[in-house]
């Protein structure tokens, strides 16, 4: 790890002294035409650390911390280029704080900053870590490749930096197995090409050299002594990878060697008292015959060992991010999220979660004793109160987590048009998005009437975080044993966070009562666990009938 430490420190020194850029920033990103404010500010700001006077480190650290907080607060609003620059700048600031301004070791701000850095990395990664052409094995556009390669290099460097911090605190380092399948850093010649034509020639050679497949990050994981044919091939691949190496590649080889000589599995990032079990492979998931989802579901859910896995072309990473957000920021009972996988060939997303050994509320409710039901409704009421306390990024924000569009079918468009799908900054804009959808089928005279009705009923509402599909099928109930009075105890878990986000306060009630006439007992439960919105219910029912029936 000392080798990685020295490399990262050299990157930081390079920036502070103004002697170049680290190898996770491409030269084109700092040209006058393409440089973005997060990166231009960073390049100037870190120079204040060079030859700082005694006692001035605290002032420099304060300035950098304010800029880091500013980047974090704004990151979800950035376009792709600015988001990448914000990710890179935040990483540079973190390394400057560690290597230059906190010689006594990480301070509480830095530890929190690294968590925020990982959140920025997550948003940046969700917008794509490989171009379509890379996935197809053909030469991409130069501009697309620069962005994708810069993202990956910045992500890899963040992992190294996190490992340095872990080592400093005496914790295990880890290999980042969630990065499995991503291409390893490209060659120095390819990365440093500053002319399109030159880059295209080198990339063609690159494709010829790696005609079978690109060298992947997971090929740098430990290879056992008793090599099989795949191991021999991987070792040869590794030798081809290391020959023209810049330091970033050598850093990966250093980590691989450390894990290899330890003769132990890759260290876990989980606490030792809660080690993460091995998650299933795509092949194991597809081979499962224990199907949990109904036959008509748009996505498939299967049981694989102790996991429930949701996958399909309609599954999005947005659902996993919503689940992670709710789990991290509330006490709402949800399944534990272990991993998300994107299948390179198909683009299918797999969300690997904890398997809940329980029954849906729809199946269980008719068999419950009347005395058992209040315990379940009380838990649901408490969960909804907690959920609705989750504050949006701004007081009038209507949208999904990380400033993504709303997924509810009312706002659906093929290309997620922001004027229809959001996110929105006002309830009036959200209503206009609904009217734009209605305009696809309704005549102008009817739209005028609908606008008048909506202005009178769908107005002046608070923003509340909303599950969006709170139906009996999405509420699982576990029997947890008997209490002191020998009465059955229950635990409620809420699943399927696909369309969750910040909606007007009435949205949860209106969606929970969809098709309620077929489940009168559920209508009674809904009125017990949440506030009833009468006029809004009638208006949304009208809108849904026009759009879907």
Short mmCIF file of C-alpha atoms in Angstrom, two decimals:
data_model
loop_
_atom_site.label_atom_id
_atom_site.label_comp_id
_atom_site.label_asym_id
_atom_site.label_seq_id
_atom_site.Cartn_x
_atom_site.Cartn_y
_atom_site.Cartn_z
CA UNK A 1 0.00 0.00 0.00
CA UNK A 2 2.98 2.33 0.48
CA UNK A 3 3.51 2.19 -3.30
CA UNK A 4 -0.06 3.32 -3.94
CA UNK A 5 0.33 5.98 -1.23
CA UNK A 6 3.38 7.44 -2.99
CA UNK A 7 1.65 7.48 -6.36
CA UNK A 8 -1.41 9.31 -5.02
CA UNK A 9 0.78 11.74 -3.13
CA UNK A 10 2.66 12.44 -6.37
CA UNK A 11 -0.65 13.24 -8.10
CA UNK A 12 -1.47 15.69 -5.33
CA UNK A 13 1.98 17.27 -5.44
CA UNK A 14 1.68 17.66 -9.19
CA UNK A 15 -1.57 19.62 -8.81
CA UNK A 16 -0.46 21.76 -5.88
CA UNK A 17 2.75 22.80 -7.64
CA UNK A 18 1.03 23.42 -10.96
CA UNK A 19 3.30 20.97 -12.77
CA UNK A 20 0.67 19.00 -14.65
CA UNK A 21 -2.54 17.06 -14.24
CA UNK A 22 -3.02 13.60 -12.73
CA UNK A 23 -3.72 10.71 -15.12
CA UNK A 24 -7.43 10.61 -14.37
CA UNK A 25 -7.95 14.02 -16.02
CA UNK A 26 -7.65 14.16 -19.81
CA UNK A 27 -5.74 17.03 -21.37
CA UNK A 28 -8.80 18.01 -23.43
CA UNK A 29 -10.75 18.65 -20.22
CA UNK A 30 -8.58 21.65 -19.34
CA UNK A 31 -8.62 23.37 -22.73
CA UNK A 32 -10.16 26.83 -22.89
CA UNK A 33 -13.09 25.52 -24.93
CA UNK A 34 -14.00 22.55 -22.73
CA UNK A 35 -12.95 23.31 -19.15
CA UNK A 36 -15.87 23.52 -16.73
CA UNK A 37 -16.17 25.67 -13.56
CA UNK A 38 -15.65 22.82 -11.04
CA UNK A 39 -12.31 21.88 -12.61
CA UNK A 40 -11.09 25.41 -13.39
CA UNK A 41 -11.80 26.45 -9.79
CA UNK A 42 -10.00 23.37 -8.52
CA UNK A 43 -6.87 23.97 -10.60
CA UNK A 44 -6.60 27.47 -9.14
CA UNK A 45 -7.65 26.72 -5.59
CA UNK A 46 -5.22 23.89 -4.82
CA UNK A 47 -2.29 26.17 -5.63
CA UNK A 48 -2.88 28.04 -2.35
CA UNK A 49 -1.36 25.04 -0.57
CA UNK A 50 2.08 25.50 -2.18
CA UNK A 51 4.60 26.96 0.22
CA UNK A 52 1.87 27.97 2.66
CA UNK A 53 3.02 29.96 5.65
CA UNK A 54 2.97 28.40 9.13
CA UNK A 55 -0.55 28.60 10.50
CA UNK A 56 -2.14 29.20 7.10
CA UNK A 57 -3.03 25.53 6.59
CA UNK A 58 -6.23 25.99 8.57
CA UNK A 59 -7.38 28.82 6.32
CA UNK A 60 -6.54 26.84 3.18
CA UNK A 61 -8.39 23.80 4.52
CA UNK A 62 -11.44 25.93 5.32
CA UNK A 63 -11.55 27.37 1.79
CA UNK A 64 -11.25 23.91 0.23
CA UNK A 65 -13.90 22.44 2.54
CA UNK A 66 -16.37 25.17 1.56
CA UNK A 67 -15.79 24.44 -2.13
CA UNK A 68 -16.22 20.68 -1.52
CA UNK A 69 -19.54 21.31 0.19
CA UNK A 70 -20.55 23.55 -2.70
CA UNK A 71 -19.76 20.81 -5.23
CA UNK A 72 -21.70 18.24 -3.26
CA UNK A 73 -24.75 20.49 -2.89
CA UNK A 74 -24.85 21.17 -6.65
CA UNK A 75 -23.65 17.87 -8.12
CA UNK A 76 -27.09 16.48 -8.91
CA UNK A 77 -27.88 19.54 -11.07
CA UNK A 78 -24.78 19.31 -13.29
CA UNK A 79 -24.70 18.12 -16.88
CA UNK A 80 -22.43 15.16 -17.68
CA UNK A 81 -19.26 17.16 -18.32
CA UNK A 82 -19.64 19.29 -15.20
CA UNK A 83 -20.56 16.28 -13.07
CA UNK A 84 -17.39 14.46 -14.15
CA UNK A 85 -15.38 17.60 -13.37
CA UNK A 86 -17.06 17.90 -9.96
CA UNK A 87 -16.21 14.26 -9.22
CA UNK A 88 -12.57 14.84 -10.18
CA UNK A 89 -12.32 18.12 -8.29
CA UNK A 90 -13.84 16.65 -5.12
CA UNK A 91 -11.36 13.77 -5.28
CA UNK A 92 -8.43 16.17 -5.72
CA UNK A 93 -9.57 18.32 -2.79
CA UNK A 94 -9.87 15.19 -0.62
CA UNK A 95 -6.32 14.13 -1.48
CA UNK A 96 -4.99 17.64 -0.87
CA UNK A 97 -6.62 17.67 2.57
CA UNK A 98 -5.12 14.28 3.40
CA UNK A 99 -1.62 14.63 1.99
CA UNK A 100 -1.02 18.35 2.62
CA UNK A 101 -3.37 19.81 5.21
CA UNK A 102 -4.01 17.05 7.78
CA UNK A 103 -0.58 15.60 8.55
CA UNK A 104 -1.87 14.14 11.81
CA UNK A 105 -4.25 11.86 9.95
CA UNK A 106 -7.84 12.09 8.62
CA UNK A 107 -10.12 14.53 10.40
CA UNK A 108 -13.90 14.09 10.80
CA UNK A 109 -14.61 16.41 7.84
CA UNK A 110 -12.42 14.32 5.55
CA UNK A 111 -14.13 11.10 6.56
CA UNK A 112 -17.52 12.64 5.81
CA UNK A 113 -16.17 14.16 2.59
CA UNK A 114 -15.16 10.72 1.33
CA UNK A 115 -18.72 9.48 1.88
CA UNK A 116 -20.00 12.45 -0.14
CA UNK A 117 -17.35 11.75 -2.78
CA UNK A 118 -18.71 8.23 -3.12
CA UNK A 119 -22.23 9.61 -3.56
CA UNK A 120 -21.02 11.88 -6.37
CA UNK A 121 -19.20 8.89 -7.90
CA UNK A 122 -22.42 6.88 -7.79
CA UNK A 123 -24.42 9.56 -9.64
CA UNK A 124 -21.62 10.00 -12.18
CA UNK A 125 -21.31 6.25 -12.74
CA UNK A 126 -25.04 5.81 -13.24
CA UNK A 127 -24.82 8.05 -16.28
CA UNK A 128 -22.58 5.48 -17.94
CA UNK A 129 -19.06 4.07 -17.49
CA UNK A 130 -18.71 2.65 -20.99
CA UNK A 131 -19.72 4.05 -24.34
CA UNK A 132 -22.02 1.94 -26.51
CA UNK A 133 -19.23 1.39 -29.04
CA UNK A 134 -16.87 0.10 -26.34
CA UNK A 135 -19.48 -2.43 -25.30
CA UNK A 136 -19.80 -3.53 -28.95
CA UNK A 137 -16.04 -3.89 -29.41
CA UNK A 138 -15.71 -1.14 -32.02
CA UNK A 139 -13.94 2.20 -31.99
CA UNK A 140 -16.02 4.87 -30.22
CA UNK A 141 -16.12 8.58 -30.91
CA UNK A 142 -13.07 10.28 -29.44
CA UNK A 143 -15.17 12.61 -27.26
CA UNK A 144 -17.31 9.75 -25.91
CA UNK A 145 -14.25 7.64 -25.12
CA UNK A 146 -12.51 10.50 -23.26
CA UNK A 147 -15.50 10.97 -20.95
CA UNK A 148 -15.95 7.23 -20.30
CA UNK A 149 -12.23 6.60 -19.75
CA UNK A 150 -11.89 9.66 -17.49
CA UNK A 151 -14.84 8.49 -15.41
CA UNK A 152 -13.33 5.03 -14.97
CA UNK A 153 -9.87 6.37 -14.13
CA UNK A 154 -11.31 8.78 -11.58
CA UNK A 155 -13.40 5.98 -10.07
CA UNK A 156 -10.37 3.68 -9.83
CA UNK A 157 -8.29 6.42 -8.22
CA UNK A 158 -11.03 7.06 -5.68
CA UNK A 159 -10.92 3.38 -4.71
CA UNK A 160 -7.14 3.58 -4.24
CA UNK A 161 -7.49 6.69 -2.10
CA UNK A 162 -10.17 5.02 0.00
CA UNK A 163 -7.82 2.08 0.52
CA UNK A 164 -5.04 4.42 1.65
CA UNK A 165 -7.39 5.92 4.23
CA UNK A 166 -8.46 2.44 5.35
CA UNK A 167 -4.83 1.37 5.73
CA UNK A 168 -4.10 4.52 7.73
CA UNK A 169 -6.89 3.54 10.14
CA UNK A 170 -5.71 -0.06 10.35
CA UNK A 171 -8.59 -1.48 8.33
CA UNK A 172 -8.40 -4.03 5.50
CA UNK A 173 -8.03 -2.87 1.94
CA UNK A 174 -10.37 -4.19 -0.72
CA UNK A 175 -10.34 -4.77 -4.47
CA UNK A 176 -13.66 -3.19 -5.41
CA UNK A 177 -15.30 -6.32 -6.78
CA UNK A 178 -18.39 -4.30 -7.71
CA UNK A 179 -16.30 -2.90 -10.59
CA UNK A 180 -16.22 -6.34 -12.20
CA UNK A 181 -16.41 -6.20 -16.00
CA UNK A 182 -15.12 -2.65 -16.45
CA UNK A 183 -12.13 -2.16 -18.78
CA UNK A 184 -8.83 -1.57 -16.98
CA UNK A 185 -7.07 1.79 -17.64
CA UNK A 186 -5.98 2.23 -21.26
CA UNK A 187 -2.34 2.48 -22.34
CA UNK A 188 -0.36 5.67 -21.81
CA UNK A 189 -0.07 6.23 -25.57
CA UNK A 190 -3.83 6.02 -26.04
CA UNK A 191 -4.66 8.22 -23.04
CA UNK A 192 -2.15 10.94 -23.87
CA UNK A 193 -3.05 11.28 -27.54
CA UNK A 194 -4.11 14.87 -28.02
CA UNK A 195 -5.01 14.74 -31.72
CA UNK A 196 -8.05 12.86 -32.96
CA UNK A 197 -6.36 11.28 -35.98
CA UNK A 198 -3.43 10.07 -33.90
CA UNK A 199 -5.80 8.64 -31.29
CA UNK A 200 -7.83 6.81 -33.95
CA UNK A 201 -4.70 5.09 -35.29
CA UNK A 202 -3.59 4.02 -31.81
CA UNK A 203 -7.10 2.85 -30.93
CA UNK A 204 -7.20 0.67 -34.04
CA UNK A 205 -3.96 -0.97 -32.86
CA UNK A 206 -5.49 -1.26 -29.40
CA UNK A 207 -8.49 -3.13 -30.84
CA UNK A 208 -6.19 -5.46 -32.75
CA UNK A 209 -4.11 -6.18 -29.63
CA UNK A 210 -7.20 -7.00 -27.59
CA UNK A 211 -9.28 -8.59 -30.32
CA UNK A 212 -10.61 -11.32 -28.01
CA UNK A 213 -11.75 -8.93 -25.29
CA UNK A 214 -10.60 -5.81 -23.48
CA UNK A 215 -8.50 -6.32 -20.35
CA UNK A 216 -10.91 -6.14 -17.44
CA UNK A 217 -10.38 -4.97 -13.90
CA UNK A 218 -11.38 -8.36 -12.49
CA UNK A 219 -8.47 -9.99 -14.35
CA UNK A 220 -6.24 -8.25 -11.82
CA UNK A 221 -7.74 -10.16 -8.93
CA UNK A 222 -5.62 -12.90 -7.34
CA UNK A 223 -4.81 -15.94 -9.51
CA UNK A 224 -4.42 -19.19 -7.55
CA UNK A 225 -1.36 -21.45 -7.64
CA UNK A 226 -3.22 -24.30 -9.32
CA UNK A 227 -3.95 -22.47 -12.55
CA UNK A 228 -6.58 -23.94 -14.82
CA UNK A 229 -6.84 -23.01 -18.50
CA UNK A 230 -8.74 -19.83 -17.68
CA UNK A 231 -6.11 -18.90 -15.12
CA UNK A 232 -3.27 -19.35 -17.59
CA UNK A 233 -5.12 -17.22 -20.12
CA UNK A 234 -5.77 -14.53 -17.47
CA UNK A 235 -2.11 -14.53 -16.46
CA UNK A 236 -1.05 -14.05 -20.08
CA UNK A 237 -3.61 -11.27 -20.47
CA UNK A 238 -2.15 -9.66 -17.36
CA UNK A 239 1.40 -9.74 -18.80
CA UNK A 240 0.20 -8.04 -21.98
CA UNK A 241 -1.52 -5.41 -19.88
CA UNK A 242 1.42 -4.50 -17.66
CA UNK A 243 4.15 -4.11 -20.32
CA UNK A 244 3.39 -0.51 -21.43
CA UNK A 245 2.28 0.58 -17.97
CA UNK A 246 1.83 4.06 -16.53
CA UNK A 247 1.60 4.33 -12.71
CA UNK A 248 -2.19 3.95 -12.59
CA UNK A 249 -1.88 0.47 -14.10
CA UNK A 250 0.98 -0.42 -11.77
CA UNK A 251 -1.17 0.57 -8.81
CA UNK A 252 -3.66 -2.14 -9.75
CA UNK A 253 -0.85 -4.67 -10.09
CA UNK A 254 0.41 -3.64 -6.64
CA UNK A 255 -2.98 -4.35 -5.07
CA UNK A 256 -3.20 -7.64 -6.94
CA UNK A 257 0.20 -8.71 -5.63
CA UNK A 258 -0.66 -7.80 -2.05
CA UNK A 259 -3.84 -9.85 -2.20
CA UNK A 260 -2.01 -12.72 -3.92
CA UNK A 261 0.77 -13.08 -1.36
CA UNK A 262 -1.73 -12.98 1.49
CA UNK A 263 -3.33 -16.18 0.07
CA UNK A 264 -6.66 -14.95 1.41
CA UNK A 265 -9.90 -13.86 -0.25
CA UNK A 266 -10.24 -10.18 -1.23
CA UNK A 267 -10.91 -8.20 1.97
CA UNK A 268 -14.49 -7.13 2.52
CA UNK A 269 -15.68 -3.56 2.89
CA UNK A 270 -18.33 -4.86 5.29
CA UNK A 271 -17.91 -4.77 9.08
CA UNK A 272 -16.36 -7.95 10.44
CA UNK A 273 -19.46 -8.77 12.46
CA UNK A 274 -21.58 -8.64 9.30
CA UNK A 275 -19.54 -10.08 6.47
CA UNK A 276 -21.30 -9.87 3.11
CA UNK A 277 -22.09 -13.29 1.66
CA UNK A 278 -21.04 -14.07 -1.89
CA UNK A 279 -23.68 -12.74 -4.23
CA UNK A 280 -24.90 -14.94 -7.08
CA UNK A 281 -23.56 -14.68 -10.61
CA UNK A 282 -25.74 -13.80 -13.60
CA UNK A 283 -25.64 -17.43 -14.69
CA UNK A 284 -26.85 -18.59 -11.25
CA UNK A 285 -29.61 -15.98 -11.29
CA UNK A 286 -30.87 -16.96 -14.74
CA UNK A 287 -30.75 -20.65 -13.79
CA UNK A 288 -33.00 -20.17 -10.74
CA UNK A 289 -36.39 -21.85 -10.90
CA UNK A 290 -37.73 -20.27 -7.69
CA UNK A 291 -39.73 -17.44 -9.25
CA UNK A 292 -41.17 -14.94 -6.76
CA UNK A 293 -42.83 -12.53 -9.20
CA UNK A 294 -46.28 -13.12 -10.72
CA UNK A 295 -46.37 -14.40 -14.34
CA UNK A 296 -47.62 -11.09 -15.74
CA UNK A 297 -44.97 -8.93 -14.06
CA UNK A 298 -42.82 -6.71 -16.30
CA UNK A 299 -39.71 -7.68 -14.32
CA UNK A 300 -38.73 -11.06 -12.98
CA UNK A 301 -37.87 -11.73 -9.34
CA UNK A 302 -36.20 -15.00 -8.38
CA UNK A 303 -34.80 -16.52 -5.20
CA UNK A 304 -31.15 -17.58 -5.26
CA UNK A 305 -30.06 -18.92 -1.88
CA UNK A 306 -30.56 -16.14 0.67
CA UNK A 307 -31.07 -13.50 -2.04
CA UNK A 308 -33.99 -12.12 -4.00
CA UNK A 309 -32.93 -10.81 -7.41
CA UNK A 310 -35.01 -8.49 -9.56
CA UNK A 311 -34.00 -8.20 -13.20
CA UNK A 312 -35.28 -7.43 -16.67
CA UNK A 313 -35.23 -4.76 -19.36
CA UNK A 314 -37.70 -2.63 -17.38
CA UNK A 315 -35.55 -2.65 -14.22
CA UNK A 316 -33.48 0.50 -13.65
CA UNK A 317 -30.61 1.46 -11.40
CA UNK A 318 -32.87 4.24 -10.18
CA UNK A 319 -34.86 1.68 -8.18
CA UNK A 320 -31.69 0.46 -6.45
CA UNK A 321 -30.66 4.03 -5.66
CA UNK A 322 -34.09 4.75 -4.17
CA UNK A 323 -33.86 1.63 -2.03
CA UNK A 324 -30.37 2.62 -0.89
CA UNK A 325 -31.54 6.17 -0.12
CA UNK A 326 -34.51 5.04 1.98
CA UNK A 327 -32.45 2.44 3.81
CA UNK A 328 -29.68 4.92 4.62
CA UNK A 329 -31.81 7.90 5.61
CA UNK A 330 -34.82 6.45 7.40
CA UNK A 331 -36.06 3.64 9.63
CA UNK A 332 -38.55 2.44 7.00
CA UNK A 333 -38.29 -1.39 6.87
CA UNK A 334 -36.91 -2.40 3.46
CA UNK A 335 -34.90 -5.35 2.11
CA UNK A 336 -31.14 -5.02 2.38
CA UNK A 337 -29.49 -4.11 -0.92
CA UNK A 338 -26.33 -6.10 -1.66
CA UNK A 339 -25.33 -5.38 -5.23
CA UNK A 340 -26.43 -4.21 -8.66
CA UNK A 341 -25.09 -5.77 -11.87
CA UNK A 342 -25.41 -4.57 -15.45
CA UNK A 343 -25.06 -7.39 -17.97
CA UNK A 344 -22.69 -5.99 -20.64
CA UNK A 345 -24.16 -7.96 -23.55
CA UNK A 346 -27.83 -7.19 -22.97
CA UNK A 347 -27.84 -4.13 -20.72
CA UNK A 348 -30.18 -5.99 -18.34
CA UNK A 349 -29.93 -4.76 -14.76
CA UNK A 350 -29.91 -7.15 -11.79
CA UNK A 351 -30.76 -5.84 -8.31
CA UNK A 352 -29.57 -8.29 -5.66
CA UNK A 353 -31.39 -7.92 -2.36
CA UNK A 354 -32.07 -9.75 0.85
CA UNK A 355 -34.70 -12.47 0.48
CA UNK A 356 -37.62 -11.84 2.85
CA UNK A 357 -39.23 -15.05 4.10
CA UNK A 358 -42.72 -13.69 4.46
CA UNK A 359 -46.13 -13.44 2.81
CA UNK A 360 -47.62 -10.54 0.93
CA UNK A 361 -50.18 -8.58 2.90
CA UNK A 362 -52.75 -9.46 0.24
CA UNK A 363 -52.28 -13.18 0.87
CA UNK A 364 -52.03 -12.90 4.66
CA UNK A 365 -54.72 -10.35 5.52
CA UNK A 366 -57.84 -12.56 5.10
CA UNK A 367 -56.39 -15.18 7.48
CA UNK A 368 -55.46 -12.75 10.25
CA UNK A 369 -57.39 -12.44 13.47
CA UNK A 370 -58.97 -9.03 14.02
CA UNK A 371 -56.70 -8.54 17.03
CA UNK A 372 -53.58 -9.04 14.87
CA UNK A 373 -54.39 -6.40 12.26
CA UNK A 374 -53.74 -3.23 14.31
CA UNK A 375 -50.10 -4.24 14.85
CA UNK A 376 -49.57 -4.34 11.08
CA UNK A 377 -51.45 -1.12 10.35
CA UNK A 378 -49.57 0.66 13.14
CA UNK A 379 -46.24 -0.40 11.60
CA UNK A 380 -47.37 0.79 8.17
CA UNK A 381 -48.51 4.13 9.57
CA UNK A 382 -45.17 4.65 11.34
CA UNK A 383 -43.24 3.70 8.20
CA UNK A 384 -45.17 6.19 6.09
CA UNK A 385 -44.68 8.96 8.63
CA UNK A 386 -40.95 8.29 8.58
CA UNK A 387 -40.90 8.11 4.78
CA UNK A 388 -42.72 11.41 4.40
CA UNK A 389 -40.19 13.11 6.67
CA UNK A 390 -37.41 12.62 4.09
CA UNK A 391 -36.67 16.10 2.84
CA UNK A 392 -36.10 16.86 -0.85
CA UNK A 393 -33.00 18.55 -2.22
CA UNK A 394 -34.90 21.84 -2.36
CA UNK A 395 -38.22 22.81 -0.72
CA UNK A 396 -40.22 22.63 -3.95
CA UNK A 397 -38.44 19.75 -5.70
CA UNK A 398 -40.61 17.13 -7.39
CA UNK A 399 -38.59 14.23 -8.78
CA UNK A 400 -36.77 11.00 -8.06
CA UNK A 401 -33.60 10.53 -6.02
CA UNK A 402 -30.48 12.26 -7.46
CA UNK A 403 -32.57 14.68 -9.54
CA UNK A 404 -33.86 11.99 -11.87
CA UNK A 405 -37.24 12.07 -13.69
CA UNK A 406 -40.43 10.83 -12.09
CA UNK A 407 -41.14 7.21 -13.06
CA UNK A 408 -44.90 7.09 -12.42
CA UNK A 409 -46.68 6.17 -15.65
CA UNK A 410 -48.53 9.51 -15.66
CA UNK A 411 -45.20 11.19 -16.47
CA UNK A 412 -43.86 8.54 -18.86
CA UNK A 413 -42.25 9.57 -22.13
CA UNK A 414 -39.96 7.42 -24.32
CA UNK A 415 -37.02 9.82 -23.92
CA UNK A 416 -37.89 11.10 -20.42
CA UNK A 417 -38.61 14.61 -21.72
CA UNK A 418 -37.95 16.92 -18.71
CA UNK A 419 -41.00 19.06 -19.49
CA UNK A 420 -43.20 15.98 -19.04
CA UNK A 421 -41.17 13.61 -16.86
CA UNK A 422 -39.41 16.14 -14.64
CA UNK A 423 -37.81 16.72 -12.31
CA UNK A 424 -39.88 19.84 -11.56
CA UNK A 425 -39.25 22.83 -9.33
CA UNK A 426 -42.90 23.81 -8.79
CA UNK A 427 -46.22 22.02 -8.43
CA UNK A 428 -47.50 24.13 -11.31
CA UNK A 429 -44.76 22.72 -13.56
CA UNK A 430 -45.68 19.18 -12.49
CA UNK A 431 -49.29 19.87 -13.45
CA UNK A 432 -48.14 21.15 -16.84
CA UNK A 433 -46.25 17.91 -17.32
CA UNK A 434 -49.48 15.97 -16.71
CA UNK A 435 -51.37 18.21 -19.15
CA UNK A 436 -48.69 17.65 -21.77
CA UNK A 437 -49.29 13.90 -21.47
CA UNK A 438 -53.05 14.41 -21.69
CA UNK A 439 -52.56 16.51 -24.83
CA UNK A 440 -51.47 13.34 -26.62
CA UNK A 441 -55.08 12.10 -26.64
CA UNK A 442 -57.45 14.89 -25.52
CA UNK A 443 -58.91 17.70 -27.67
CA UNK A 444 -58.01 21.28 -26.87
CA UNK A 445 -61.43 22.15 -25.40
CA UNK A 446 -61.14 19.28 -22.93
CA UNK A 447 -57.60 20.32 -22.00
CA UNK A 448 -58.83 23.80 -21.13
CA UNK A 449 -61.44 22.32 -18.78
CA UNK A 450 -58.90 19.93 -17.26
CA UNK A 451 -56.47 22.79 -16.66
CA UNK A 452 -59.19 24.69 -14.78
CA UNK A 453 -60.07 21.66 -12.66
CA UNK A 454 -56.45 20.86 -11.88
CA UNK A 455 -55.68 24.46 -10.93
CA UNK A 456 -58.49 24.30 -8.38
CA UNK A 457 -57.66 20.88 -6.89
CA UNK A 458 -53.97 20.07 -7.45
CA UNK A 459 -52.44 23.16 -5.88
CA UNK A 460 -50.71 24.41 -2.71
CA UNK A 461 -49.45 21.00 -1.62
CA UNK A 462 -46.33 20.08 0.29
CA UNK A 463 -43.65 17.84 -1.21
CA UNK A 464 -43.45 14.38 0.40
CA UNK A 465 -41.30 11.38 -0.32
CA UNK A 466 -43.63 8.76 -1.73
CA UNK A 467 -43.39 5.02 -2.35
CA UNK A 468 -45.82 5.43 -5.24
CA UNK A 469 -47.08 1.85 -5.47
CA UNK A 470 -48.11 0.99 -1.92
CA UNK A 471 -50.31 -1.99 -2.65
CA UNK A 472 -50.79 -5.24 -0.65
CA UNK A 473 -48.52 -7.09 -3.12
CA UNK A 474 -45.62 -4.76 -2.19
CA UNK A 475 -45.97 -5.21 1.57
CA UNK A 476 -44.38 -8.35 2.99
CA UNK A 477 -45.21 -9.58 6.49
CA UNK A 478 -43.00 -11.91 8.55
CA UNK A 479 -44.06 -13.83 11.61
CA UNK A 480 -41.44 -13.10 14.27
CA UNK A 481 -42.62 -15.29 17.14
CA UNK A 482 -44.82 -14.88 20.19
CA UNK A 483 -44.85 -12.12 22.79
CA UNK A 484 -45.20 -12.59 26.54
CA UNK A 485 -48.93 -13.06 26.18
CA UNK A 486 -48.42 -15.78 23.55
CA UNK A 487 -49.73 -13.50 20.84
CA UNK A 488 -48.24 -13.70 17.35
CA UNK A 489 -45.86 -10.85 16.47
CA UNK A 490 -45.30 -9.53 12.97
CA UNK A 491 -42.74 -7.50 11.05
CA UNK A 492 -43.66 -5.46 7.97
CA UNK A 493 -41.23 -4.91 5.06
CA UNK A 494 -42.01 -2.65 2.08
CA UNK A 495 -40.64 -3.68 -1.32
CA UNK A 496 -40.64 -2.44 -4.95
CA UNK A 497 -39.37 1.14 -4.83
CA UNK A 498 -39.37 1.48 -8.61
CA UNK A 499 -41.42 4.68 -8.92
CA UNK A 500 -40.64 6.29 -5.57
CA UNK A 501 -39.59 9.92 -5.26
CA UNK A 502 -40.80 13.31 -4.12
CA UNK A 503 -44.39 13.89 -5.21
CA UNK A 504 -47.22 16.15 -4.01
CA UNK A 505 -48.45 15.04 -0.60
CA UNK A 506 -51.67 13.52 -1.97
CA UNK A 507 -49.90 11.15 -4.42
CA UNK A 508 -49.38 8.23 -2.03
CA UNK A 509 -53.08 8.07 -1.15
CA UNK A 510 -54.23 8.38 -4.75
CA UNK A 511 -51.89 5.64 -5.98
CA UNK A 512 -52.56 3.31 -3.04
CA UNK A 513 -56.27 3.37 -3.87
CA UNK A 514 -55.92 2.56 -7.59
CA UNK A 515 -58.36 -0.26 -8.45
CA UNK A 516 -59.47 -0.14 -4.82
CA UNK A 517 -62.99 -1.23 -5.66
CA UNK A 518 -61.62 -4.74 -6.19
CA UNK A 519 -60.06 -4.77 -2.69
CA UNK A 520 -62.49 -3.10 -0.27
CA UNK A 521 -60.58 -4.41 2.77
CA UNK A 522 -57.45 -2.63 1.51
CA UNK A 523 -59.36 0.65 1.18
CA UNK A 524 -60.15 0.40 4.89
CA UNK A 525 -56.43 -0.11 5.67
CA UNK A 526 -55.38 2.84 3.51
CA UNK A 527 -57.72 5.19 5.37
CA UNK A 528 -56.23 3.98 8.66
CA UNK A 529 -52.59 4.50 7.74
CA UNK A 530 -52.65 7.77 5.79
CA UNK A 531 -54.50 11.02 5.33
CA UNK A 532 -57.44 10.98 2.89
CA UNK A 533 -57.38 13.47 -0.01
CA UNK A 534 -60.91 13.53 -1.42
CA UNK A 535 -60.89 16.10 -4.24
CA UNK A 536 -57.36 15.18 -5.30
CA UNK A 537 -58.40 11.51 -5.44
CA UNK A 538 -61.24 12.31 -7.84
CA UNK A 539 -58.99 14.45 -10.03
CA UNK A 540 -56.19 11.86 -10.28
CA UNK A 541 -58.73 9.09 -10.95
CA UNK A 542 -60.04 11.17 -13.86
CA UNK A 543 -56.53 11.72 -15.22
CA UNK A 544 -55.64 8.02 -14.96
CA UNK A 545 -58.85 6.95 -16.69
CA UNK A 546 -58.08 9.30 -19.60
CA UNK A 547 -54.48 8.12 -19.94
CA UNK A 548 -54.78 4.38 -19.36
CA UNK A 549 -58.36 3.18 -19.86
#
